[in-house]
Amino acid sequence: MKMKYGFDDKVPVGKAVPWALQYVFTIFTGSMTGSIMLASGAGLNTAQTAFLIQCGLLACGITTLIQSLGIKFGNFQIGARLPLVSAGSWTMITPMILFSNDPGIGLSGAFGAAFLGTALLFVLGPVVIHYLYDFFTPAVTGSVVLAVGMCLILNAWNSLVDYNPEGKDALKLFFIGIAVAVLCIVIDHFTKGIVQSMAVLIAMVIGYVFCMATGMVDFSQVGQATWLAIPKPLSFGMSINIGAIITVFVVHIATIMENCGNTTGVVTGADADLPSKKILKNSIRGDAMGGMFSTLFNGLPMCVAAQNAGIEVMSGVASRFVTATAGGIFVLMAIFPKFSQILALIPNPVLGGILLVTFGNIIASGIKIIGFDENSKRNFTIVAMAAAVGIGGNFAQSAGTLAFLPSTVVTLFTGISGTAVTALILNIILPGRKKQEQEEEQ
């Protein structure tokens, strides 16, 4: 679709802030949830959990600024200079929890491994892209984008019923979420101009106000939050364990593929060509630099958020200055906890309705990218098996079918990472790739 603003187009502040809030509202909960999951798994108390959320928001803001604006040293660039918001990588939650509960490693070792493993990603990630870029065909990257939408959309459905399908208000909450999703679609397709481009924000605000009016939002927690708080680095210490560092880097191979898939979704969503090798290298460096900052400040390693492509398509705005504004808002939220607490009170059904539309658009983006490739038996097998192993494995994991496997194995070979690894391996080993490339050139 045609974008109202391109990647490098500057947007008036009056428009940039509302569009940026769409990113903030949609990605904030995922960032917060990742911090909560890490804190819970590591056995931290309530105050420490709130602190991890604050650190995660700061890292999200800094990494987003790096990805959107970039850091240049001559020809060397860190950050893609694209409309990319990054958040804590959920792929890293399981290994970090395992490390934190290991007496020989602990939480300090988990953060040490995350920092040094991410430093290796900064150095070696672009090398991986350099040598494997030719294998990142639309069939591979499209499968990853498809998996992102398919694996995460379960969170949208769970949010619709506030993660309690047996609750007495489940039906009411479900209809509220569906109404928000329908409202978002109606605004997106039956209005024009600035209203149409803010469909996500308008639908979410209306849903939030409705829930407030019906007594579903308790603002007492806002009064308890402090006005100003500066996150402190290395609050849990940092120690070195070689085995844990190697494990983090191995898991980062999946992060590379997820980053490439999500970056590809944003680039193709603006009707641009597939991202170049240089763009993907810069994007990996951006996430890695932000991830090192994040782990120093007690957060998860970072990865380009899956929601970017969906929000871009819904709004028709692809300006990196809008996401830079979102990065600034995330930083303010980290420093002023009362502000972030107001957003934390957005009812799950409202968020679920928005995520249902957003992740649906990501699924469509994945299908679109796959369509760029040749309709061959070889590509058909790559997409089919990548989806069967990764997306199918994600459902199997949710059902408890894979409980007999080590958690690190499940993390690597199911879900988004499993789709990426399967697609890449098949594209390398299946015969006929050179013949297919020759036919495409002709």
PDB file of N, CA and C in Angstrom, residues 13 27 84-85 106 132 140 157 160 165 167 181 224 246 301 350 371 374 393 395 410 435 437:
ATOM      1  N   VAL A  13       5.007  17.611  14.517  1.00  0.00           N
ATOM      2  CA  VAL A  13       4.906  17.083  15.883  1.00  0.00           C
ATOM      3  C   VAL A  13       3.462  16.738  16.253  1.00  0.00           C
ATOM      4  N   ILE A  27       2.864  -1.850  21.896  1.00  0.00           N
ATOM      5  CA  ILE A  27       4.072  -2.601  22.239  1.00  0.00           C
ATOM      6  C   ILE A  27       4.386  -2.547  23.732  1.00  0.00           C
ATOM      7  N   LEU A  84      11.462   1.341  13.242  1.00  0.00           N
ATOM      8  CA  LEU A  84      11.520   0.109  14.021  1.00  0.00           C
ATOM      9  C   LEU A  84      11.493   0.418  15.513  1.00  0.00           C
ATOM     10  N   VAL A  85      10.518  -0.140  16.206  1.00  0.00           N
ATOM     11  CA  VAL A  85      10.481  -0.101  17.665  1.00  0.00           C
ATOM     12  C   VAL A  85      10.962  -1.465  18.159  1.00  0.00           C
ATOM     13  N   GLY A 106      23.167 -18.060  38.741  1.00  0.00           N
ATOM     14  CA  GLY A 106      22.413 -17.022  39.422  1.00  0.00           C
ATOM     15  C   GLY A 106      21.995 -15.888  38.498  1.00  0.00           C
ATOM     16  N   LEU A 132      25.114 -15.598   4.958  1.00  0.00           N
ATOM     17  CA  LEU A 132      23.854 -16.327   4.771  1.00  0.00           C
ATOM     18  C   LEU A 132      22.770 -15.494   4.091  1.00  0.00           C
ATOM     19  N   VAL A 140      11.917 -17.880   3.020  1.00  0.00           N
ATOM     20  CA  VAL A 140      12.457 -18.004   4.378  1.00  0.00           C
ATOM     21  C   VAL A 140      11.967 -16.856   5.259  1.00  0.00           C
ATOM     22  N   TRP A 157      -5.968 -13.537  21.626  1.00  0.00           N
ATOM     23  CA  TRP A 157      -7.180 -14.238  22.051  1.00  0.00           C
ATOM     24  C   TRP A 157      -7.246 -14.381  23.566  1.00  0.00           C
ATOM     25  N   LEU A 160      -8.367 -11.165  25.130  1.00  0.00           N
ATOM     26  CA  LEU A 160      -9.790 -10.859  24.960  1.00  0.00           C
ATOM     27  C   LEU A 160     -10.616 -11.286  26.172  1.00  0.00           C
ATOM     28  N   PRO A 165     -10.726 -17.622  30.742  1.00  0.00           N
ATOM     29  CA  PRO A 165     -11.920 -17.968  29.958  1.00  0.00           C
ATOM     30  C   PRO A 165     -13.070 -18.520  30.796  1.00  0.00           C
ATOM     31  N   GLY A 167     -13.885 -17.228  33.768  1.00  0.00           N
ATOM     32  CA  GLY A 167     -14.357 -16.169  34.658  1.00  0.00           C
ATOM     33  C   GLY A 167     -15.791 -15.777  34.367  1.00  0.00           C
ATOM     34  N   ALA A 181     -11.866  -4.378  18.112  1.00  0.00           N
ATOM     35  CA  ALA A 181     -11.285  -4.830  16.845  1.00  0.00           C
ATOM     36  C   ALA A 181     -12.139  -4.373  15.658  1.00  0.00           C
ATOM     37  N   GLN A 224      -0.127   5.467  43.878  1.00  0.00           N
ATOM     38  CA  GLN A 224       0.954   4.827  44.629  1.00  0.00           C
ATOM     39  C   GLN A 224       2.295   4.925  43.911  1.00  0.00           C
ATOM     40  N   ILE A 246      27.775 -18.876  25.802  1.00  0.00           N
ATOM     41  CA  ILE A 246      27.654 -19.598  24.533  1.00  0.00           C
ATOM     42  C   ILE A 246      26.187 -19.918  24.240  1.00  0.00           C
ATOM     43  N   PRO A 301      17.731  -8.810  26.543  1.00  0.00           N
ATOM     44  CA  PRO A 301      18.264  -8.430  25.227  1.00  0.00           C
ATOM     45  C   PRO A 301      17.107  -7.988  24.336  1.00  0.00           C
ATOM     46  N   VAL A 350      -9.347  -4.705  25.691  1.00  0.00           N
ATOM     47  CA  VAL A 350      -9.125  -3.607  24.753  1.00  0.00           C
ATOM     48  C   VAL A 350      -7.843  -3.856  23.977  1.00  0.00           C
ATOM     49  N   GLY A 371       4.874 -14.640  -1.267  1.00  0.00           N
ATOM     50  CA  GLY A 371       4.428 -14.516  -2.655  1.00  0.00           C
ATOM     51  C   GLY A 371       5.447 -13.883  -3.578  1.00  0.00           C
ATOM     52  N   GLU A 374       9.400 -17.629  -6.094  1.00  0.00           N
ATOM     53  CA  GLU A 374       8.866 -18.480  -7.151  1.00  0.00           C
ATOM     54  C   GLU A 374       7.937 -19.543  -6.573  1.00  0.00           C
ATOM     55  N   GLY A 393       4.934 -26.605  16.281  1.00  0.00           N
ATOM     56  CA  GLY A 393       5.623 -26.846  17.551  1.00  0.00           C
ATOM     57  C   GLY A 393       5.188 -25.882  18.634  1.00  0.00           C
ATOM     58  N   PHE A 395       2.154 -24.628  19.008  1.00  0.00           N
ATOM     59  CA  PHE A 395       0.880 -25.132  19.531  1.00  0.00           C
ATOM     60  C   PHE A 395       1.105 -26.385  20.383  1.00  0.00           C
ATOM     61  N   VAL A 410      13.315 -26.710  23.243  1.00  0.00           N
ATOM     62  CA  VAL A 410      11.978 -26.264  22.843  1.00  0.00           C
ATOM     63  C   VAL A 410      12.024 -24.799  22.391  1.00  0.00           C
ATOM     64  N   LYS A 435      19.621 -23.715  -9.612  1.00  0.00           N
ATOM     65  CA  LYS A 435      18.788 -23.814 -10.824  1.00  0.00           C
ATOM     66  C   LYS A 435      17.638 -22.821 -10.723  1.00  0.00           C
ATOM     67  N   GLU A 437      17.599 -20.012  -8.994  1.00  0.00           N
ATOM     68  CA  GLU A 437      18.126 -18.661  -9.136  1.00  0.00           C
ATOM     69  C   GLU A 437      18.383 -18.329 -10.616  1.00  0.00           C
TER      70      GLU A 437
END
